[in-house]
mmCIF file of C-alpha atoms in Angstrom:
data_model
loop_
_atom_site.group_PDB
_atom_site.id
_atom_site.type_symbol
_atom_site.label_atom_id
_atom_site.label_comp_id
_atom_site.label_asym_id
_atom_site.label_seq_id
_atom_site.Cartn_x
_atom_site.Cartn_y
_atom_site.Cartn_z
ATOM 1 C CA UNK A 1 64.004 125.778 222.438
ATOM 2 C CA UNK A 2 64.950 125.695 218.747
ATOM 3 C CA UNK A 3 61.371 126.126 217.597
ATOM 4 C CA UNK A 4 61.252 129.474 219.726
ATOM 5 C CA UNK A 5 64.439 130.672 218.246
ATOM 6 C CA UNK A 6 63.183 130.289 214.712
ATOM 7 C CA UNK A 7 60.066 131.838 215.745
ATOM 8 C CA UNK A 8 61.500 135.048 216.938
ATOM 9 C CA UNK A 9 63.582 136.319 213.671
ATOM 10 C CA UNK A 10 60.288 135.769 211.885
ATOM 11 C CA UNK A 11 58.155 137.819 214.245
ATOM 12 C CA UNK A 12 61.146 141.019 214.021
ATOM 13 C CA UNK A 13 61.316 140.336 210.563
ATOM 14 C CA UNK A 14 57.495 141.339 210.339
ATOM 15 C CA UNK A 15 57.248 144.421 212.915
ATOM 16 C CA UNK A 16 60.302 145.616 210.807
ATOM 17 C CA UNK A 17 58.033 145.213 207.549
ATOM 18 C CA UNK A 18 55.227 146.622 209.017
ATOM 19 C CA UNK A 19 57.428 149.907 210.295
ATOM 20 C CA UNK A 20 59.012 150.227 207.042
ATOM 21 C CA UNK A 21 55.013 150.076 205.034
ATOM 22 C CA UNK A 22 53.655 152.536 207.862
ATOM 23 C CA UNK A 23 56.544 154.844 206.922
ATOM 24 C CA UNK A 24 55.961 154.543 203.088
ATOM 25 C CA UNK A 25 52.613 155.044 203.494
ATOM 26 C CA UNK A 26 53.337 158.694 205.911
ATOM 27 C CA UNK A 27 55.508 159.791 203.084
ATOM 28 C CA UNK A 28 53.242 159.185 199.900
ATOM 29 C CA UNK A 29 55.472 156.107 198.461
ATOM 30 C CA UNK A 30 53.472 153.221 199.121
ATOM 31 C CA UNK A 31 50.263 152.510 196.522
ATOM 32 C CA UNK A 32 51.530 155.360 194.306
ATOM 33 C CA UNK A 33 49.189 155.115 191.234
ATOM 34 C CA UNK A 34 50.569 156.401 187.667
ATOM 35 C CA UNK A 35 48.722 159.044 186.681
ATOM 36 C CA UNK A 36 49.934 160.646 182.883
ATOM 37 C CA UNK A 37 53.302 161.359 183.157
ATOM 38 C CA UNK A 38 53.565 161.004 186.897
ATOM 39 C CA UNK A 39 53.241 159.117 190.020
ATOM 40 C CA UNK A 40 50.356 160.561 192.533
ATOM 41 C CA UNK A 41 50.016 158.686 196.326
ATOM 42 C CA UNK A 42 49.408 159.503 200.060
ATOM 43 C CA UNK A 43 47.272 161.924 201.256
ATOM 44 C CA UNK A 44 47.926 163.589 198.032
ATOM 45 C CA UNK A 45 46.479 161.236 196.162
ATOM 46 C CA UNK A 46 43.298 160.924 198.518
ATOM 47 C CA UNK A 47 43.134 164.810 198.131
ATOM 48 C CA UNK A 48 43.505 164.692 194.107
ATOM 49 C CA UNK A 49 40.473 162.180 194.315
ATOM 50 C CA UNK A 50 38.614 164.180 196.568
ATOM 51 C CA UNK A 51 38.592 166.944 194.883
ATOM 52 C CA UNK A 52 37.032 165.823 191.500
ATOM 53 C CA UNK A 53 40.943 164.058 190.201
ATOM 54 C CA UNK A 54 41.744 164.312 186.765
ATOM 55 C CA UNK A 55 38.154 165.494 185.692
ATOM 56 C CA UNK A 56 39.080 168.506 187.781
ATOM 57 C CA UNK A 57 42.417 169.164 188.437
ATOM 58 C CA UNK A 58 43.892 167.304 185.499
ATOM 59 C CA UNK A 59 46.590 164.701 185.334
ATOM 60 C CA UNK A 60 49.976 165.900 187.362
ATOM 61 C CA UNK A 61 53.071 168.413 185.549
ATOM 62 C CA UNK A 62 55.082 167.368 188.441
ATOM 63 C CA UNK A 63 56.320 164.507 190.871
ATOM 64 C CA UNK A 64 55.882 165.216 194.304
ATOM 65 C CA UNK A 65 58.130 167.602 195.105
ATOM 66 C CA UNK A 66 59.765 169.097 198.778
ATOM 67 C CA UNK A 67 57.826 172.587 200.354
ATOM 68 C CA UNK A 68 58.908 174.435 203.549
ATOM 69 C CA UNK A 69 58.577 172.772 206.879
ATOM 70 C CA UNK A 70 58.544 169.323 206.032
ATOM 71 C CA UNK A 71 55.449 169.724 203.560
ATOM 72 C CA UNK A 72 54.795 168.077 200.239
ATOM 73 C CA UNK A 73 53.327 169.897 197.188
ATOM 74 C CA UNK A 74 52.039 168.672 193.859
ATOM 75 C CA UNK A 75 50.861 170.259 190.384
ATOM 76 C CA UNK A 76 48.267 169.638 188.334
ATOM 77 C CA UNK A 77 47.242 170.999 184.546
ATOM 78 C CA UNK A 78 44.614 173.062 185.309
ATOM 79 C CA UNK A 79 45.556 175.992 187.387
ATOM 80 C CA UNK A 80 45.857 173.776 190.358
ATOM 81 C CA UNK A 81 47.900 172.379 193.145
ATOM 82 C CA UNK A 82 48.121 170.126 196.337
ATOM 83 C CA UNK A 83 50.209 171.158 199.500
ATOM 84 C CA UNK A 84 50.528 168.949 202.205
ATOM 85 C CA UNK A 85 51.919 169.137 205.678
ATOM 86 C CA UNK A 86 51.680 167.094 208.892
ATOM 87 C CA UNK A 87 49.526 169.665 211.020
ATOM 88 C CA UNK A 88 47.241 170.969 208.425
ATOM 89 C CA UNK A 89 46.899 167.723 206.066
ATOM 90 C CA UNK A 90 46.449 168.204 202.380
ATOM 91 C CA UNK A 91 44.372 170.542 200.388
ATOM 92 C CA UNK A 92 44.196 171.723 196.735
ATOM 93 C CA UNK A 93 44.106 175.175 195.660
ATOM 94 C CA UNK A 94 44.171 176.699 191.978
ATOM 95 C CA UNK A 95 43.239 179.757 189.943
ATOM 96 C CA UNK A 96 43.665 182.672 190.877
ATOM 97 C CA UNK A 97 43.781 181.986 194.747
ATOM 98 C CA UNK A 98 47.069 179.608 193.717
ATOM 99 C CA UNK A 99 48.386 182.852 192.378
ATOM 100 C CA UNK A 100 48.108 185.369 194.719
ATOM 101 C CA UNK A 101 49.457 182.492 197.621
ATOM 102 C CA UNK A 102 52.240 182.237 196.058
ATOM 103 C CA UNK A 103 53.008 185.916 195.093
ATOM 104 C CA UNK A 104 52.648 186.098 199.028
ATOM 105 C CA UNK A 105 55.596 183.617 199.161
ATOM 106 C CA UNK A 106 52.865 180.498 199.380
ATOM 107 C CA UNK A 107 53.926 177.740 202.230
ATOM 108 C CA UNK A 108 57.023 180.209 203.878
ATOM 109 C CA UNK A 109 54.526 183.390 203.492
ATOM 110 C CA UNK A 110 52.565 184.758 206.327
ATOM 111 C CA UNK A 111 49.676 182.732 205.099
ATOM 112 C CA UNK A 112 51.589 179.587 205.505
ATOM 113 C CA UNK A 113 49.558 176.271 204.502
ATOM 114 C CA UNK A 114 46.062 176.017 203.429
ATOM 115 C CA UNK A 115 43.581 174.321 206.010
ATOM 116 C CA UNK A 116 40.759 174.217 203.215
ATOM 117 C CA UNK A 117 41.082 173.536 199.724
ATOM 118 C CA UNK A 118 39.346 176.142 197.437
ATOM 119 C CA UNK A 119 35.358 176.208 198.298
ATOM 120 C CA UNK A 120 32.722 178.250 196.480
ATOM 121 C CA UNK A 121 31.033 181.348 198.363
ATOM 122 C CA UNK A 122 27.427 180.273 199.397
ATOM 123 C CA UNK A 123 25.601 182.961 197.980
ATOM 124 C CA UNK A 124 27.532 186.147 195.624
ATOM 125 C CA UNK A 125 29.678 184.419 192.669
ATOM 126 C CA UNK A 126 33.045 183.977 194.669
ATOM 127 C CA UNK A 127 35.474 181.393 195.991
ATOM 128 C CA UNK A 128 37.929 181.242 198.936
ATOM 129 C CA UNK A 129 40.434 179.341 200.850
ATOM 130 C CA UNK A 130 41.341 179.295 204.510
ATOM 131 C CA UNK A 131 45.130 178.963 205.594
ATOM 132 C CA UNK A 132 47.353 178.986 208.821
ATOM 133 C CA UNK A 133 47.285 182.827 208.658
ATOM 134 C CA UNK A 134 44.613 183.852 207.177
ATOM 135 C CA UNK A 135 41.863 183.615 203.960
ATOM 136 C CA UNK A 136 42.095 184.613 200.205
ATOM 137 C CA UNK A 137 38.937 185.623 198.758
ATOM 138 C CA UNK A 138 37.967 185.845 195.320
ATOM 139 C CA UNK A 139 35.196 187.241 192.556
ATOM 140 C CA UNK A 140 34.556 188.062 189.248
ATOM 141 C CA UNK A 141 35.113 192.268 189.871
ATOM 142 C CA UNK A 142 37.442 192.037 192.744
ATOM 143 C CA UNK A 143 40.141 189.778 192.074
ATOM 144 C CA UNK A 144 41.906 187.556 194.860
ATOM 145 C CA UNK A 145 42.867 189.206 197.874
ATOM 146 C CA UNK A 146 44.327 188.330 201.569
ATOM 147 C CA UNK A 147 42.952 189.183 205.113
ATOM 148 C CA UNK A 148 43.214 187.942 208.260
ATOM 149 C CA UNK A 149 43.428 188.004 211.804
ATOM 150 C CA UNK A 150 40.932 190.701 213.821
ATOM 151 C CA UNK A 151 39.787 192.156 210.811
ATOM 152 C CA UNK A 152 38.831 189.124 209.064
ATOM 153 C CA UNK A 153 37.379 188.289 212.488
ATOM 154 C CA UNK A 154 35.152 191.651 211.952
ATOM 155 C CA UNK A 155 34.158 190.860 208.179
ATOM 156 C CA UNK A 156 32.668 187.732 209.667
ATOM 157 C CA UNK A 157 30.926 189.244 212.215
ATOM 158 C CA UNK A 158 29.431 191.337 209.706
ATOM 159 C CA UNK A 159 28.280 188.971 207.118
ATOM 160 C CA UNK A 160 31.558 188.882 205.054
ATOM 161 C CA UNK A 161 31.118 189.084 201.356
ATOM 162 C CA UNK A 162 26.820 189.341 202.136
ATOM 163 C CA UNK A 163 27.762 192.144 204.115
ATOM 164 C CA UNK A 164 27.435 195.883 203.375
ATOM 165 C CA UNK A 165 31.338 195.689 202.638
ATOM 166 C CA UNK A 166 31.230 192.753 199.724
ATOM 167 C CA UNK A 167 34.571 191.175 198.892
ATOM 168 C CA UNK A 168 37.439 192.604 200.293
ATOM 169 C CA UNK A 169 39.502 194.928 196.922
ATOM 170 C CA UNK A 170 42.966 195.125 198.767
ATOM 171 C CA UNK A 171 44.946 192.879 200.516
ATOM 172 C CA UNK A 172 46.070 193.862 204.451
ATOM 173 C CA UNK A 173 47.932 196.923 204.516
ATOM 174 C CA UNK A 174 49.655 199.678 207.244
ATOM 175 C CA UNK A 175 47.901 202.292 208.276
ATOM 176 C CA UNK A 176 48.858 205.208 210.651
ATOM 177 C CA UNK A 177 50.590 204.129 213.760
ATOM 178 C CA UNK A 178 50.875 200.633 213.089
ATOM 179 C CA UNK A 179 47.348 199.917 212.554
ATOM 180 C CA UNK A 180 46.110 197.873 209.288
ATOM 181 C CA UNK A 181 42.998 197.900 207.025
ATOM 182 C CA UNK A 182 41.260 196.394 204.238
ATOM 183 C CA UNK A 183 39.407 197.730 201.550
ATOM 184 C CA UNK A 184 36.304 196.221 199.989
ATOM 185 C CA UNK A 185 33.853 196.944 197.503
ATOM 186 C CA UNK A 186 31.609 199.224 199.540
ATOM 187 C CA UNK A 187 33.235 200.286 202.703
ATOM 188 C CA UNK A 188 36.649 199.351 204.683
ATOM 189 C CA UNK A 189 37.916 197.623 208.196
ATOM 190 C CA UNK A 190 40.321 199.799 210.119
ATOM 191 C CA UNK A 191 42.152 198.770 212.677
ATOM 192 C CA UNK A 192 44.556 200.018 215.674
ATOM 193 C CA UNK A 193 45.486 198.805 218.917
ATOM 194 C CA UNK A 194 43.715 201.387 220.929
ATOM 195 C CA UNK A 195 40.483 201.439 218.924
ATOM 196 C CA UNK A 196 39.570 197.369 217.583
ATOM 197 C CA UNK A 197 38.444 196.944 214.558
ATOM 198 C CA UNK A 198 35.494 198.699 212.392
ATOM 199 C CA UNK A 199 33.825 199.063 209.614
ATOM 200 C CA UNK A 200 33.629 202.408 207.484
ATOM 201 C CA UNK A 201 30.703 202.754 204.400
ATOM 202 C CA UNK A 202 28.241 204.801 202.999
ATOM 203 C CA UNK A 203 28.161 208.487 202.982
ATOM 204 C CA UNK A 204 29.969 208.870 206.786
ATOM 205 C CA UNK A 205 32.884 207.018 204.806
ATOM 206 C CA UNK A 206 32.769 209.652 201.955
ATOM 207 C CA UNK A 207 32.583 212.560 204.168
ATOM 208 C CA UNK A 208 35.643 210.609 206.711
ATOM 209 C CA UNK A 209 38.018 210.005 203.755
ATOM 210 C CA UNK A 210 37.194 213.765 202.993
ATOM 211 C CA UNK A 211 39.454 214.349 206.053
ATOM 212 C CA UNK A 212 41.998 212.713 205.394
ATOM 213 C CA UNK A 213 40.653 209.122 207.396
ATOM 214 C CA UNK A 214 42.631 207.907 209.504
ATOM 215 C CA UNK A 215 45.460 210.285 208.980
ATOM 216 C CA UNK A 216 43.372 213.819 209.374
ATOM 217 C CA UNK A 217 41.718 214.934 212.332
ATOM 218 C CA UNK A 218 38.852 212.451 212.638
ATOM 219 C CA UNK A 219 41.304 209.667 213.368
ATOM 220 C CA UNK A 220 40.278 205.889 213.854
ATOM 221 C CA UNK A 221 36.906 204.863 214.348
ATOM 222 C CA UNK A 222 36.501 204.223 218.028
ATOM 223 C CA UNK A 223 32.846 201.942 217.007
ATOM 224 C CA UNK A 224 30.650 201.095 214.349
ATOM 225 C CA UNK A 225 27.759 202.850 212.554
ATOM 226 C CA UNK A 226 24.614 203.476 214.529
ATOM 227 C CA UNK A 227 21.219 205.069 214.478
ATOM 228 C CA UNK A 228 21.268 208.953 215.436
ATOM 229 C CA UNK A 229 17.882 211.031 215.352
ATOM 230 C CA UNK A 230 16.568 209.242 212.482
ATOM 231 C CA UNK A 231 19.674 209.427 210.264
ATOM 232 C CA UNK A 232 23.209 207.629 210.970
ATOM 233 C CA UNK A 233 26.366 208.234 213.006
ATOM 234 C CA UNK A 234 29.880 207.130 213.484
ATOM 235 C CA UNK A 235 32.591 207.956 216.539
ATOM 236 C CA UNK A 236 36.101 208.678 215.531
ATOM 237 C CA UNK A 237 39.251 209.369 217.957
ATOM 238 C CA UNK A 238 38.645 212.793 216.936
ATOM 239 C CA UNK A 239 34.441 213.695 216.976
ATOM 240 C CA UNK A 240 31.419 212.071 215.275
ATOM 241 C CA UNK A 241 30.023 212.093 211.936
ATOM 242 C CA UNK A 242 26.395 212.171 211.768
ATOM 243 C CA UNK A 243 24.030 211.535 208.588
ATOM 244 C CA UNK A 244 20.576 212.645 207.849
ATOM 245 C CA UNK A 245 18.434 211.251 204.785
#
């Protein structure tokens, strides 16, 4: 009886241990590693490795520090950061995406946390990162700029930045009667509740904006471009615009 009573502090001695490591290791202070002036650990640390560590992001210009909602965040010398947060994990942005985040209030904007750390376009000279709500897009002639939700949705659908419509040139803004819209390098995304989303370009865009868009006559677009007797045409809430070569 005396052996089992010596046993049995020992054993709750250990499952305490092994609680108190499990929680260390959750919050980034367990296997910490010194990096410069600063400690870096936890999924921070795995995410600073990831994505190319001091070679790439430089050695840390802050401890780990407190973000909204229970998140972690991190910076780094070169233009670059790591947010963390229990639903979306932890990612690095930098550049110029970093900087337009967080003039859209970064973790407690709409945006909320990144879901991707910043990835290279596949094909035109860009880069992008994905968040809670929404994407940031980026290149040389456009700058970084937000969109989301069923306009991003349409971009897609389109080809995004190989599409007619290239990188988006505006961030989401209000349009007439609560709808929203985007701007990109050739053409724009309108939206409104009654009519979905579409795309505007090329000369039916020219002669539409003409008008006023979607504050004169024509309206919303009610559906894409399409072929019409050998030219183009687009429906609006208010007629059709046709095209001829």
């Amino acid at each position: 009886m005396a052996r089992l009573y010596q046993t049995l502090p020992g054993a709750r001695t250990t499952a305490l241990a092994t609680a108190v490591l499990a929680a260390a290791l959750a919050a980034g202070v367990a296997h910490a590693r010194p990096i410069g002036p600063f400690e870096v650990g936890g999924a921070i640390e795995v995410e600073y490795d990831a994505a190319g560590g001091a070679a790439a992001l430089g050695d840390p210009t802050t401890p780990e520090s407190d973000a909204a909602n229970g998140g972690k965040y991190q910076n780094f010398e070169r233009d670059a950061a790591i947010y963390w947060q229990a639903e979306t994990g932890a990612h690095q942005i930098g550049g110029p995406i970093l900087e337009k985040w967080r003039g859209l209030g970064a973790e407690s904007g709409a945006l909320r946390y990144p879901v991707t750390r910043v990835e290279q376009t596949p094909v035109k000279a860009g880069s992008f990162s994905h968040f809670q709500g929404g994407s940031i897009y980026w290149s040389v002639g456009t700058a970084a700029h937000q969109l989301g939700g069923v306009i991003r949705d349409k971009w897609y659908s389109l080809g995004a930045e190989n599409s007619p419509l290239g990188f988006p040139i505006t961030d989401e803004a209000a349009a007439k009667n609560n709808g929203r819209y985007n701007l990109f390098n050739d053409g724009a995304i309108y939206w409104s509740q009654k009519t979905g989303a579409h795309a505007v370009w090329g000369a039916i865009r020219i002669t539409w904006e003409s008008r006023a868009g979607a504050n004169g006559a024509y309206g919303y677009p009610t559906g894409d471009e399409y072929d019409f007797e050998g030219g183009k045409a687009q429906d609006f809430e208010g007629g059709r615009i046709t095209w001829q070569p």
